[in-house]
Coordinates of C-alpha atoms in Angstrom, one line a residue:
Chain A
M1 CA 141.2 115.8 110.2
I2 CA 138.8 117.0 112.9
G3 CA 137.0 119.0 110.3
W4 CA 136.6 116.0 108.0
F5 CA 135.4 113.9 110.9
N6 CA 132.9 116.6 111.9
S7 CA 131.5 117.0 108.4
H8 CA 130.9 113.3 108.0
L9 CA 129.7 112.7 111.5
V10 CA 126.1 112.4 110.4
S11 CA 127.0 109.8 107.7
M12 CA 129.0 107.9 110.3
V13 CA 126.2 107.8 112.8
D14 CA 123.8 106.8 110.0
G15 CA 126.3 104.0 109.2
V16 CA 126.2 102.8 112.8
A17 CA 122.3 102.7 112.7
Y18 CA 122.4 101.0 109.3
G19 CA 125.0 98.5 110.4
L20 CA 123.2 97.5 113.5
L21 CA 120.0 97.0 111.5
L22 CA 122.0 94.7 109.1
F23 CA 123.3 92.9 112.2
T24 CA 119.8 92.0 113.4
L25 CA 119.3 90.5 109.9
A26 CA 122.6 88.9 109.2
V27 CA 123.1 87.2 112.5
G28 CA 120.1 84.9 112.0
L29 CA 121.2 84.1 108.4
S30 CA 124.7 83.4 109.6
L31 CA 123.7 81.2 112.5
V32 CA 121.2 79.2 110.6
F33 CA 123.8 78.5 108.0
G34 CA 126.5 77.8 110.5
M35 CA 124.4 75.5 112.5
M36 CA 121.8 73.9 110.2
D37 CA 124.0 74.2 107.1
V38 CA 120.9 75.7 105.5
L39 CA 121.2 78.5 103.0
N40 CA 118.0 80.5 103.7
L41 CA 117.3 82.7 100.7
A42 CA 113.9 83.7 102.2
H43 CA 115.6 85.5 105.0
G44 CA 115.0 88.9 103.4
T45 CA 111.3 88.1 103.2
L46 CA 111.2 87.9 107.0
Y47 CA 112.5 91.5 107.2
L48 CA 109.9 92.5 104.6
V49 CA 107.1 90.9 106.6
G50 CA 108.2 92.6 109.7
A51 CA 108.4 96.0 107.9
Y52 CA 104.9 95.5 106.5
V53 CA 103.7 94.6 110.0
A54 CA 105.1 97.9 111.2
Y55 CA 103.5 99.8 108.3
A56 CA 100.1 98.2 109.1
L57 CA 100.1 98.4 112.9
S58 CA 102.5 101.1 113.9
D59 CA 100.1 104.1 114.0
G60 CA 102.6 106.6 115.6
S61 CA 101.7 105.7 119.2
W62 CA 103.8 103.7 121.6
L63 CA 101.1 101.1 121.9
G64 CA 101.0 100.7 118.1
L65 CA 104.8 100.1 118.1
L66 CA 104.5 97.6 120.9
I67 CA 101.7 95.7 119.2
A68 CA 103.7 95.7 115.9
L69 CA 106.7 94.3 117.8
V70 CA 104.7 91.5 119.4
V71 CA 103.0 90.6 116.1
G72 CA 106.4 90.8 114.3
L73 CA 107.9 88.5 116.9
V74 CA 105.1 86.0 116.5
V75 CA 105.1 86.2 112.7
G76 CA 108.9 85.8 112.7
L77 CA 108.8 82.7 115.0
L78 CA 106.0 81.2 112.9
G79 CA 107.8 82.0 109.7
G80 CA 111.1 80.5 111.0
G81 CA 109.3 77.4 112.2
L82 CA 107.6 76.9 108.8
L83 CA 110.9 77.4 106.9
A84 CA 112.7 75.0 109.2
A85 CA 110.0 72.4 108.7
A86 CA 110.0 73.0 104.9
V87 CA 113.7 72.5 104.7
A88 CA 113.9 69.6 107.1
P89 CA 113.0 66.9 104.5
L90 CA 115.9 68.1 102.3
Q91 CA 118.6 67.0 104.9
G92 CA 121.6 65.7 103.0
R93 CA 120.5 66.8 99.6
G94 CA 122.9 69.7 99.3
H95 CA 122.7 73.5 99.3
L96 CA 121.3 73.8 95.8
D97 CA 117.9 72.3 96.7
Q98 CA 117.7 74.4 99.9
A99 CA 118.5 77.5 97.9
A100 CA 115.9 76.6 95.3
L101 CA 113.2 75.8 97.9
T102 CA 113.7 79.0 100.0
L103 CA 114.0 81.1 96.8
G104 CA 110.6 79.6 95.7
I105 CA 109.1 80.3 99.1
S106 CA 110.3 83.9 99.0
L107 CA 108.9 84.4 95.5
I108 CA 105.5 83.1 96.6
A109 CA 105.6 85.3 99.8
A110 CA 106.6 88.4 97.8
E111 CA 103.7 87.9 95.4
V112 CA 101.2 87.5 98.3
L113 CA 102.6 90.6 100.0
V114 CA 102.1 92.6 96.7
M115 CA 98.5 91.3 96.6
I116 CA 97.9 92.6 100.1
F117 CA 100.0 95.8 100.2
G118 CA 100.2 96.8 96.5
G119 CA 103.3 97.4 94.5
E120 CA 104.5 100.7 96.0
V121 CA 107.2 101.4 98.5
L122 CA 105.3 102.4 101.7
P123 CA 107.1 105.0 103.7
T124 CA 106.6 104.1 107.4
A125 CA 106.7 106.8 110.0
P126 CA 108.4 106.3 113.4
P127 CA 106.3 106.9 116.6
V128 CA 105.3 110.5 116.9
A129 CA 107.2 110.9 120.1
L130 CA 110.4 109.9 118.3
S131 CA 109.9 111.7 115.0
A132 CA 111.6 114.9 116.0
S133 CA 115.2 115.9 115.4
V134 CA 117.8 116.8 118.0
S135 CA 121.1 118.7 117.8
V136 CA 124.2 116.6 118.2
L137 CA 127.5 118.4 118.1
G138 CA 126.0 121.1 116.0
H139 CA 124.3 118.7 113.6
T140 CA 120.5 118.0 113.5
Y141 CA 119.8 114.3 113.7
P142 CA 116.5 112.3 113.8
V143 CA 115.7 111.1 117.3
Y144 CA 114.4 107.8 115.9
R145 CA 117.8 106.8 114.5
L146 CA 119.5 107.5 117.8
V147 CA 116.9 105.5 119.7
F148 CA 117.2 102.8 117.1
I149 CA 120.9 102.7 117.7
G150 CA 120.3 102.3 121.4
V151 CA 117.7 99.5 121.0
A152 CA 119.7 97.7 118.4
T153 CA 122.9 97.9 120.5
A154 CA 120.9 96.4 123.4
L155 CA 119.6 93.7 121.1
A156 CA 123.1 93.0 119.7
A157 CA 124.5 92.8 123.3
L158 CA 121.7 90.4 124.2
V159 CA 122.4 88.1 121.3
Y160 CA 126.1 88.2 121.9
L161 CA 125.7 87.4 125.6
A162 CA 123.2 84.7 124.9
F163 CA 125.5 83.0 122.4
E164 CA 128.9 83.6 123.9
R165 CA 128.3 83.6 127.6
S166 CA 125.2 81.5 128.5
S167 CA 124.9 77.7 128.7
I168 CA 122.3 77.7 125.9
G169 CA 124.8 79.6 123.8
A170 CA 127.5 77.0 124.6
L171 CA 125.2 74.3 123.5
V172 CA 124.5 76.1 120.3
R173 CA 128.1 76.7 119.6
A174 CA 128.9 73.1 120.4
T175 CA 126.3 72.1 117.8
V176 CA 127.9 74.4 115.2
A177 CA 131.3 72.8 115.9
D178 CA 130.3 69.2 116.1
R179 CA 126.7 68.2 115.7
D180 CA 127.4 64.4 116.1
M181 CA 129.2 64.8 119.3
V182 CA 126.4 66.9 120.9
R183 CA 123.9 64.3 119.7
A184 CA 126.0 61.6 121.2
M185 CA 125.8 63.4 124.6
G186 CA 122.0 62.9 124.5
V187 CA 120.9 66.3 123.2
D188 CA 118.2 66.5 120.6
T189 CA 120.1 68.6 118.1
R190 CA 117.0 69.0 115.9
K191 CA 115.3 71.0 118.7
V192 CA 118.4 73.2 119.0
L193 CA 118.4 73.7 115.2
F194 CA 114.7 74.6 115.1
G195 CA 115.3 77.0 118.0
V196 CA 118.0 78.8 116.2
F197 CA 116.0 79.0 113.0
G198 CA 113.1 80.5 114.9
F199 CA 115.3 82.8 116.8
G200 CA 117.1 84.1 113.7
A201 CA 113.8 84.5 111.9
A202 CA 112.2 86.4 114.8
L203 CA 115.2 88.7 114.9
A204 CA 114.9 89.4 111.2
A205 CA 111.2 90.2 111.6
I206 CA 111.8 92.5 114.6
G207 CA 114.5 94.1 112.6
G208 CA 111.8 94.7 110.0
V209 CA 109.4 96.3 112.5
L210 CA 112.1 98.6 113.9
G211 CA 113.8 99.2 110.6
A212 CA 110.8 100.1 108.6
P213 CA 111.4 103.8 109.0
I214 CA 115.0 103.3 107.8
I215 CA 114.5 100.8 104.9
A216 CA 110.8 101.1 104.0
P217 CA 108.9 98.0 102.8
G218 CA 108.1 97.5 99.1
P219 CA 108.6 95.0 96.3
G220 CA 112.2 94.1 95.8
I221 CA 113.3 95.1 99.4
D222 CA 113.4 91.5 100.4
E223 CA 116.0 90.8 97.8
R224 CA 118.0 93.9 98.6
V225 CA 118.0 93.1 102.3
L226 CA 119.0 89.5 101.5
V227 CA 121.9 90.5 99.4
L228 CA 123.2 92.9 102.0
S229 CA 122.9 90.2 104.7
L230 CA 124.7 87.8 102.5
V231 CA 127.5 90.3 102.1
V232 CA 127.7 90.8 105.8
V233 CA 127.8 87.1 106.4
V234 CA 130.5 86.5 103.8
I235 CA 132.6 89.3 105.3
G236 CA 132.1 88.2 108.9
G237 CA 132.4 84.5 108.4
L238 CA 129.6 82.0 108.5
G239 CA 128.2 81.1 111.9
S240 CA 129.9 83.8 114.0
V241 CA 128.0 86.3 116.0
R242 CA 131.0 88.5 116.4
G243 CA 131.7 88.3 112.7
A244 CA 128.2 89.3 111.8
L245 CA 128.4 92.3 114.1
I246 CA 131.8 93.5 112.8
G247 CA 130.8 92.8 109.2
A248 CA 127.5 94.7 109.6
L249 CA 129.1 97.7 111.1
L250 CA 131.8 97.7 108.4
I251 CA 129.2 97.5 105.6
G252 CA 127.1 100.2 107.4
Q253 CA 130.1 102.6 107.2
V254 CA 131.1 101.6 103.7
Q255 CA 127.5 102.2 102.5
T256 CA 126.9 105.6 104.2
L257 CA 130.4 107.0 103.9
G258 CA 130.5 105.8 100.3
V259 CA 127.3 107.5 99.4
A260 CA 128.6 110.7 101.0
L261 CA 132.1 110.7 99.6
V262 CA 131.9 109.0 96.1
P263 CA 128.1 108.7 95.4
S264 CA 128.5 107.2 91.9
Y265 CA 130.7 104.4 93.1
A266 CA 128.8 103.5 96.3
P267 CA 127.4 100.2 95.0
F268 CA 130.8 99.0 93.8
L269 CA 132.4 99.9 97.2
L270 CA 130.0 97.5 99.0
F271 CA 130.8 94.5 96.8
G272 CA 134.4 95.6 96.4
A273 CA 134.8 95.4 100.2
M274 CA 133.4 91.9 100.1
L275 CA 135.6 90.8 97.3
L276 CA 138.6 92.3 99.0
V277 CA 137.9 90.4 102.2
L278 CA 137.3 87.2 100.2
A279 CA 140.6 87.7 98.4
L280 CA 142.5 88.0 101.7
R281 CA 140.5 85.6 103.9
P282 CA 138.1 83.4 101.8
Q283 CA 136.6 82.0 105.0
G284 CA 135.5 85.5 106.3
L285 CA 137.1 87.6 109.0
F286 CA 135.7 85.7 112.0
A287 CA 134.9 82.2 110.8
P288 CA 134.5 79.9 113.8
A289 CA 136.6 76.7 113.9
R290 CA 134.7 73.9 112.2
A291 CA 135.0 70.2 112.8
Chain B
M1 CA 126.7 60.3 94.8
S2 CA 128.7 58.5 92.2
A3 CA 127.5 56.1 89.7
V4 CA 129.4 53.4 91.6
T5 CA 127.4 53.7 94.8
Q6 CA 124.1 53.8 92.8
G7 CA 125.1 50.6 91.2
A8 CA 125.9 49.0 94.5
A9 CA 122.5 50.1 96.0
A10 CA 120.6 48.4 93.1
P11 CA 122.2 45.0 92.5
A12 CA 119.7 44.2 89.7
P13 CA 121.2 44.7 86.3
D14 CA 119.2 47.9 85.7
R15 CA 121.3 49.4 82.9
S16 CA 119.2 52.5 82.5
H17 CA 120.9 54.3 85.4
G18 CA 124.5 54.1 84.3
P19 CA 125.8 57.3 82.7
S20 CA 128.2 55.3 80.5
R21 CA 125.3 53.4 78.8
R22 CA 124.4 55.0 75.5
P23 CA 120.9 54.7 74.1
L24 CA 120.5 52.7 70.9
P25 CA 121.7 54.8 67.9
I26 CA 118.5 54.3 66.0
R27 CA 116.3 55.2 68.9
Q28 CA 118.5 58.2 69.7
S29 CA 118.5 59.5 66.2
L30 CA 114.7 59.1 66.1
V31 CA 114.3 61.2 69.2
V32 CA 116.8 63.8 68.0
G33 CA 115.1 63.9 64.6
L34 CA 111.6 64.3 66.2
V35 CA 112.9 67.1 68.4
V36 CA 114.5 68.9 65.5
L37 CA 111.3 68.5 63.4
V38 CA 109.1 69.9 66.2
L39 CA 111.5 72.9 66.7
L40 CA 111.6 73.6 62.9
M41 CA 107.8 73.5 62.8
V42 CA 107.3 76.2 65.5
P43 CA 107.0 79.3 63.3
W44 CA 104.6 77.5 61.0
V45 CA 102.2 76.4 63.7
F46 CA 102.1 79.1 66.4
D47 CA 101.3 82.9 66.5
A48 CA 103.9 85.6 66.7
F49 CA 103.8 85.9 70.5
T50 CA 104.2 82.1 71.0
V51 CA 107.1 82.1 68.5
S52 CA 108.9 84.9 70.4
T53 CA 108.3 83.0 73.6
F54 CA 110.0 80.0 72.0
T55 CA 112.9 82.3 71.0
R56 CA 113.3 83.5 74.6
A57 CA 113.2 79.9 75.8
L58 CA 116.1 79.1 73.4
V59 CA 118.1 82.0 74.6
F60 CA 117.5 80.9 78.2
A61 CA 118.4 77.4 77.2
V62 CA 121.9 78.6 76.3
L63 CA 122.2 80.5 79.5
A64 CA 121.0 77.5 81.5
M65 CA 123.6 75.3 79.8
A66 CA 126.3 77.8 81.0
V67 CA 124.9 77.6 84.5
N68 CA 124.7 73.8 84.3
L69 CA 128.3 73.6 83.1
L70 CA 129.4 75.2 86.4
T71 CA 126.7 73.9 88.7
G72 CA 125.8 70.5 87.4
I73 CA 129.1 69.3 85.8
A74 CA 131.8 71.0 87.9
G75 CA 129.7 71.2 91.1
M76 CA 130.1 75.0 91.5
P77 CA 126.6 76.5 92.1
T78 CA 126.4 79.9 90.6
L79 CA 124.0 82.8 90.9
G80 CA 126.3 85.2 88.9
Q81 CA 125.9 84.0 85.3
A82 CA 123.6 86.9 84.6
A83 CA 126.6 89.2 84.8
Y84 CA 128.3 87.5 81.8
F85 CA 124.9 87.3 80.1
G86 CA 124.7 91.0 80.5
V87 CA 128.3 91.6 79.3
G88 CA 127.4 89.6 76.1
A89 CA 124.0 91.4 75.7
Y90 CA 125.6 94.9 76.0
T91 CA 128.6 94.0 73.8
G92 CA 126.2 92.7 71.1
A93 CA 124.2 95.8 71.4
L94 CA 127.2 98.1 71.2
V95 CA 128.6 96.3 68.2
S96 CA 125.3 96.4 66.5
I97 CA 124.8 100.2 67.1
H98 CA 128.3 101.4 66.4
W99 CA 130.0 98.9 64.1
S100 CA 128.3 95.9 62.5
E101 CA 124.9 94.4 62.1
L102 CA 126.5 91.0 61.1
G103 CA 125.3 88.3 63.5
V104 CA 128.6 86.4 63.4
I105 CA 130.7 89.4 64.4
Q106 CA 128.3 90.2 67.3
L107 CA 128.3 86.6 68.5
L108 CA 132.1 86.3 68.4
L109 CA 132.8 89.6 70.0
A110 CA 130.2 89.1 72.7
T111 CA 131.6 85.6 73.5
L112 CA 135.1 87.1 73.6
A113 CA 133.9 89.8 76.0
G114 CA 132.3 87.2 78.2
V115 CA 135.5 85.2 78.2
V116 CA 137.6 88.3 79.1
A117 CA 135.1 89.3 81.9
A118 CA 135.2 85.7 83.3
L119 CA 139.1 85.7 83.1
L120 CA 139.2 88.9 85.1
T121 CA 136.7 87.9 87.8
G122 CA 137.2 84.1 87.8
P123 CA 140.3 84.0 89.9
L124 CA 138.4 85.6 92.8
A125 CA 135.3 83.5 92.4
I126 CA 137.1 80.2 92.4
R127 CA 138.7 80.9 95.7
G128 CA 135.4 79.6 97.2
R129 CA 133.6 76.3 96.7
G130 CA 130.1 75.3 97.5
V131 CA 128.0 78.0 99.2
A132 CA 131.0 80.4 99.4
F133 CA 131.2 80.2 95.6
L134 CA 127.5 80.8 95.4
M135 CA 127.8 83.9 97.4
I136 CA 130.8 85.3 95.6
T137 CA 129.1 84.8 92.2
L138 CA 126.0 86.5 93.7
A139 CA 128.2 89.5 94.6
I140 CA 129.7 89.4 91.0
G141 CA 126.2 89.4 89.6
E142 CA 125.2 92.3 91.8
I143 CA 128.3 94.3 90.8
G144 CA 127.5 93.7 87.2
Y145 CA 123.9 94.8 87.7
S146 CA 124.9 98.0 89.5
A147 CA 127.6 98.7 86.9
A148 CA 125.0 98.4 84.1
G149 CA 122.9 101.0 85.8
R150 CA 125.8 103.3 86.6
L151 CA 128.0 103.4 83.5
D152 CA 125.5 105.6 81.6
W153 CA 128.0 106.5 78.9
V154 CA 128.3 102.9 77.8
T155 CA 125.1 101.2 78.8
G156 CA 122.6 104.1 78.7
G157 CA 122.0 103.7 82.4
T158 CA 118.7 102.5 83.6
D159 CA 117.1 103.6 80.3
G160 CA 119.0 100.8 78.6
L161 CA 120.1 100.7 75.0
S162 CA 117.6 100.9 72.2
G163 CA 118.2 101.5 68.5
I164 CA 119.7 98.1 68.0
L165 CA 119.5 97.2 64.3
P166 CA 118.0 93.9 63.1
V167 CA 120.7 91.3 62.9
V168 CA 122.1 90.5 59.4
L169 CA 123.4 87.0 58.4
L170 CA 125.6 87.8 55.4
P171 CA 127.3 91.1 54.4
G172 CA 124.9 93.1 52.4
G173 CA 121.9 90.9 53.4
E174 CA 118.5 91.9 54.7
G175 CA 118.0 92.4 58.4
L176 CA 116.0 89.7 60.3
V177 CA 112.8 91.4 61.4
N178 CA 110.3 88.6 61.1
E179 CA 109.7 86.7 64.3
G180 CA 110.0 83.3 62.6
L181 CA 113.4 84.2 61.0
I182 CA 114.8 85.5 64.3
Y183 CA 113.6 82.2 65.8
Y184 CA 115.5 80.2 63.2
Y185 CA 118.6 82.3 63.8
V186 CA 118.5 81.8 67.5
L187 CA 117.7 78.1 67.0
V188 CA 120.7 77.5 64.8
V189 CA 123.1 79.2 67.2
A190 CA 121.6 77.5 70.2
A191 CA 121.9 74.1 68.4
L192 CA 125.6 74.8 67.6
A193 CA 126.2 75.8 71.3
Y194 CA 124.5 72.5 72.4
V195 CA 126.7 70.5 70.1
G196 CA 129.8 72.5 71.2
V197 CA 129.0 71.8 74.9
G198 CA 128.5 68.1 74.1
V199 CA 131.9 67.9 72.5
L200 CA 133.4 69.8 75.5
L201 CA 131.8 67.3 77.9
R202 CA 133.2 64.3 76.1
S203 CA 136.7 65.7 76.0
P204 CA 139.3 64.9 78.7
F205 CA 138.7 68.4 80.1
G206 CA 134.9 67.7 80.5
L207 CA 135.6 64.4 82.3
T208 CA 138.0 66.1 84.7
L209 CA 135.3 68.6 85.5
R210 CA 133.1 65.8 86.8
G211 CA 136.1 64.7 88.9
L212 CA 136.3 68.3 90.3
R213 CA 132.6 67.9 91.4
D214 CA 132.9 64.4 92.8
N215 CA 136.2 64.5 94.6
E216 CA 138.4 67.5 94.2
A217 CA 140.9 66.5 96.9
R218 CA 141.6 63.2 95.2
L219 CA 142.0 64.9 91.9
R220 CA 144.5 67.3 93.4
A221 CA 146.3 64.4 95.0
V222 CA 146.9 62.7 91.7
G223 CA 148.5 65.9 90.4
Y224 CA 145.7 67.8 88.7
R225 CA 145.8 71.6 89.1
T226 CA 142.2 71.8 90.2
N227 CA 142.1 75.6 90.3
T228 CA 143.2 75.8 86.7
Y229 CA 140.3 73.5 85.8
A230 CA 137.9 75.5 87.9
L231 CA 139.0 78.7 86.2
G232 CA 138.8 77.0 82.8
V233 CA 135.2 75.9 83.3
Y234 CA 134.4 79.3 84.7
V235 CA 135.7 81.0 81.6
C236 CA 133.8 78.5 79.3
A237 CA 130.6 79.2 81.2
G238 CA 131.2 83.0 81.0
G239 CA 131.7 82.9 77.3
L240 CA 128.6 80.7 76.8
A241 CA 126.5 83.0 79.0
A242 CA 127.7 86.0 76.9
L243 CA 126.8 84.2 73.7
A244 CA 123.3 83.8 75.1
G245 CA 123.3 87.5 76.0
S246 CA 124.2 88.4 72.4
L247 CA 121.3 86.2 71.2
W248 CA 119.1 88.1 73.6
T249 CA 120.1 91.4 72.1
S250 CA 119.4 90.2 68.6
S251 CA 116.0 88.8 69.4
Q252 CA 114.7 91.6 71.7
R253 CA 116.6 94.5 70.1
F254 CA 116.7 96.2 73.5
V255 CA 118.9 95.8 76.6
A256 CA 118.5 97.2 80.1
P257 CA 120.1 96.5 83.4
G258 CA 117.0 94.3 84.3
D259 CA 118.2 91.8 81.8
M260 CA 121.2 91.0 84.0
G261 CA 119.5 91.2 87.4
F262 CA 119.4 88.7 90.2
D263 CA 116.1 87.3 89.0
I264 CA 117.7 86.3 85.6
A265 CA 120.4 84.4 87.5
A266 CA 117.8 82.8 89.7
L267 CA 115.7 81.7 86.8
A268 CA 118.6 80.1 85.0
L269 CA 119.4 78.2 88.2
L270 CA 115.8 77.2 88.5
A271 CA 115.9 75.9 84.9
V272 CA 118.8 73.7 85.7
I273 CA 117.2 72.4 88.9
V274 CA 113.8 71.7 87.1
G275 CA 115.6 70.1 84.2
G276 CA 117.9 67.9 86.3
V277 CA 121.3 69.1 87.6
G278 CA 124.1 67.8 85.3
S279 CA 121.9 67.1 82.3
M280 CA 122.3 69.4 79.3
W281 CA 119.1 68.5 77.5
G282 CA 117.4 68.7 81.0
A283 CA 118.7 72.3 81.4
C284 CA 117.3 73.2 77.9
L285 CA 113.9 71.7 78.7
G286 CA 114.0 73.3 82.2
A287 CA 114.7 76.7 80.5
A288 CA 111.6 76.2 78.3
V289 CA 109.5 75.3 81.3
V290 CA 110.7 78.3 83.2
V291 CA 110.2 80.8 80.3
F292 CA 106.8 79.5 79.3
T293 CA 105.7 79.6 83.0
R294 CA 106.9 83.2 83.3
D295 CA 105.9 84.7 79.9
Y296 CA 103.1 82.5 78.7
F297 CA 101.1 81.1 81.6
G298 CA 102.0 84.1 83.8
Q299 CA 100.4 86.3 81.1
I300 CA 97.3 84.2 81.0
I301 CA 96.6 84.4 84.7
S302 CA 96.9 88.2 84.8
G303 CA 100.6 88.6 85.4
H304 CA 101.1 86.5 88.6
A305 CA 104.3 85.0 87.0
P306 CA 106.4 85.2 90.2
L307 CA 103.8 83.3 92.1
L308 CA 103.8 80.5 89.4
L309 CA 107.6 80.4 89.4
G310 CA 107.7 80.2 93.2
I311 CA 105.3 77.3 93.1
L312 CA 107.3 75.7 90.4
F313 CA 110.5 76.0 92.5
V314 CA 108.9 74.4 95.5
L315 CA 107.3 71.6 93.5
A316 CA 110.4 70.9 91.6
V317 CA 112.5 70.5 94.8
Y318 CA 110.0 68.2 96.5
L319 CA 108.6 66.2 93.6
L320 CA 111.5 66.0 91.1
P321 CA 114.6 65.7 93.3
K322 CA 116.6 64.8 90.2
G323 CA 114.7 67.1 87.8
I324 CA 113.0 66.1 84.6
A325 CA 116.1 64.3 83.3
G326 CA 116.3 62.3 86.5
G327 CA 112.6 61.7 86.5
R328 CA 113.0 60.0 83.1
A329 CA 115.5 57.6 84.6
Q330 CA 113.2 56.8 87.5
W331 CA 110.3 56.3 85.1
R332 CA 112.4 53.9 83.1
S333 CA 113.3 51.9 86.1
L334 CA 109.6 51.6 87.0
F335 CA 108.7 50.5 83.4
P336 CA 111.6 48.7 81.8
R337 CA 111.9 49.3 78.1
S338 CA 112.6 45.8 77.0
R339 CA 109.4 43.9 76.2
A340 CA 110.8 40.7 77.6
E341 CA 111.0 42.3 81.0
T342 CA 107.4 43.7 81.0
T343 CA 104.7 41.8 82.7
P344 CA 101.6 40.8 80.6
E345 CA 99.4 43.5 82.2
E346 CA 101.9 46.2 81.3
A347 CA 102.3 44.9 77.8
T348 CA 98.6 45.2 77.0

C-alpha cells in the first residue's frame, strides 16, 4: 500500500496542482451561474486570455510575473464586466440565448487571439527562480508546481473565507438563495451580480496567468478548459464554493491518476466520474439550498 | 410563453401568431412547390463546390432538426447530438467498408445504432432538465468525441476512416460519385426525414412533447409519465442525428473524430437558434445559413469562418430573438397580408 502510494505520489501532487487550477476557473463559472443564472460559455476564453498575457509579459523575472498578474487582473475584470453587460439585456430570455451569445463571443475572441498569437500552442516558462526541481520524499518535482499549489491554496482559502465568512459573502449567498428578498431589503442586486461576474472573470484570468506553465495557451484550450470547469461545476453543484473546491480536487486526481494508471481510458474516467455523480445526485454533491 | 399569453397581450385579432392557424392550402403548396423547384435546380445552376456546400447544408439540416426536436419542441437544450451524429457516421462508414454499399442498409443500420446509443445514454441524460441537461449532454458529446479518437480498432483513431465506397441506390447499381447525384440522394433522404418529423409532431406524442416543454409538472400531475416521454424524444433525436451522420459519410466519404466534436454540436444549436427555436423549417434554413457562413463565405474571406460564425451568433441573439421563423411572424404582424387591412400607402 505504502509502495503504491509512494510510486504515485508525483501523480497525486500533480493532481492537487491541477485541481486547484481548475478550482480558480470553476468557482467563477459556478457562482455566476448560481447567482446570475447565467451560463457563461466564454469562461474558458478568460483563462486563455490570462495565459496569453502570461506568455507575452512573463519574461522569467519576478517583475514580469507581477506585471502579468496585474494585467491579467485588469483584463479579467474588464472581460467580466463586458460579458455581464452583454448578457444583461437577455434577462428572462432563458439559458439558450445566454449560451448562444457567450459561445459567439468566445468564437470571436478565439479568432482574434489566433490573429495576434498565431495558431500554435505556446509553451510558457515559469519564472527562472522557480524553474528548478526539488527532491520530495525521494522524487524530483518542479518547484513551480509546489509554489503554485501554495499560491492557489491561499487563493482558494481567500475565496472561501470571502464567501462563507464575510458580510459581503453573506450578501452574495443571500442573493443566490433569494434575489427578490435581498432586493426588497434595499440592496441593488444588479451591482452584486456584476461584482460576482467581474470577480469570477478576474479569478479565471489570474488562473490563466499562473496556470500558463501547466496548461499552455493555444487554440482550442479555451474549449478544453471550459469543459473541465463545467464538469467540476456539475460534480460540485451549481453556486457552491465548497462544491467547486471538492469537485476540482476530485477531477484533478481522476485526471492525473487516470493518466498514470490506465492511460488509454483517462478521458472516459473524467466524464465517467461526472456521469456517476449525476446518476447518484443529479443536483451535484454540494448544491446550495435554492429558493 | 404559451400561445395563450401571447393572445392576451395582443387583443387585436392578429391571427398570424397562433400556432393553430394553418396557412391557406394554395399558398402553402405554392411555397412548398417553389422551395422544391429551387432545391431541384441546384445542381444545374451552381458549380461543384457550391453543390457540395448545399449537400452539407442538407445534412446539417437533418442534424438541426434532431437538435430542434429536443431543444425547441421538448424544451431540453442539447449540446450532445454530435455524439449520435458520430455514431451514425461511423456506423455508415463501417457498413460501407465491411458489408454493403447500399444506401438503404447504411441509413437503416446507422439510425438503429443511433437509437441504441440514445437508449443506453438517455436514462442518464434525462435525469437533468434545463442547464443540467445541457451539461450532461455536453459530457456525453465529449465522451463520444474521446471514444472516437481512442477506439482505434473500430474508428481508425484520429486518422479517421477512409476508403468508404460510393453509395449505391439499388443492388447491382452504379455508385454515386457525381456531386449532383449525391446531392439528390441527400435531398431525398432529408425530405423524407422532414416529412417524418412533421408526422411525429402532429401525433399525440408530438403534442405531449410540447406539454413537456411548457409545463412538465402539470403534465405529470395529470398522469403522464414525463420521463418516458423525455426518453422517447431523446431516442427519436438520437436516431435522427445518426441518420444525418450516415448521410454525412455518404457525401464526404471520410469520417474523423472532428466530425463529432463540440463545434459540430454548437453549430447545430446555432442553426436552431438562428432559424427559430421550435420551428422545423426554421432549423433547416438556419442550418443552411450556418453551413454557408462557415464553408462558403468563410472560404471567401480567407478562412475566418469562426469569426463570422461568432458574429452570426451574437447578431442572431440580439436582432432575431425568435429566429428567422419568428422574424417572419413579426414581419407579418407589421405588414398584414390581407389587402383589406393594408393602408393605401402600403398598397402602392
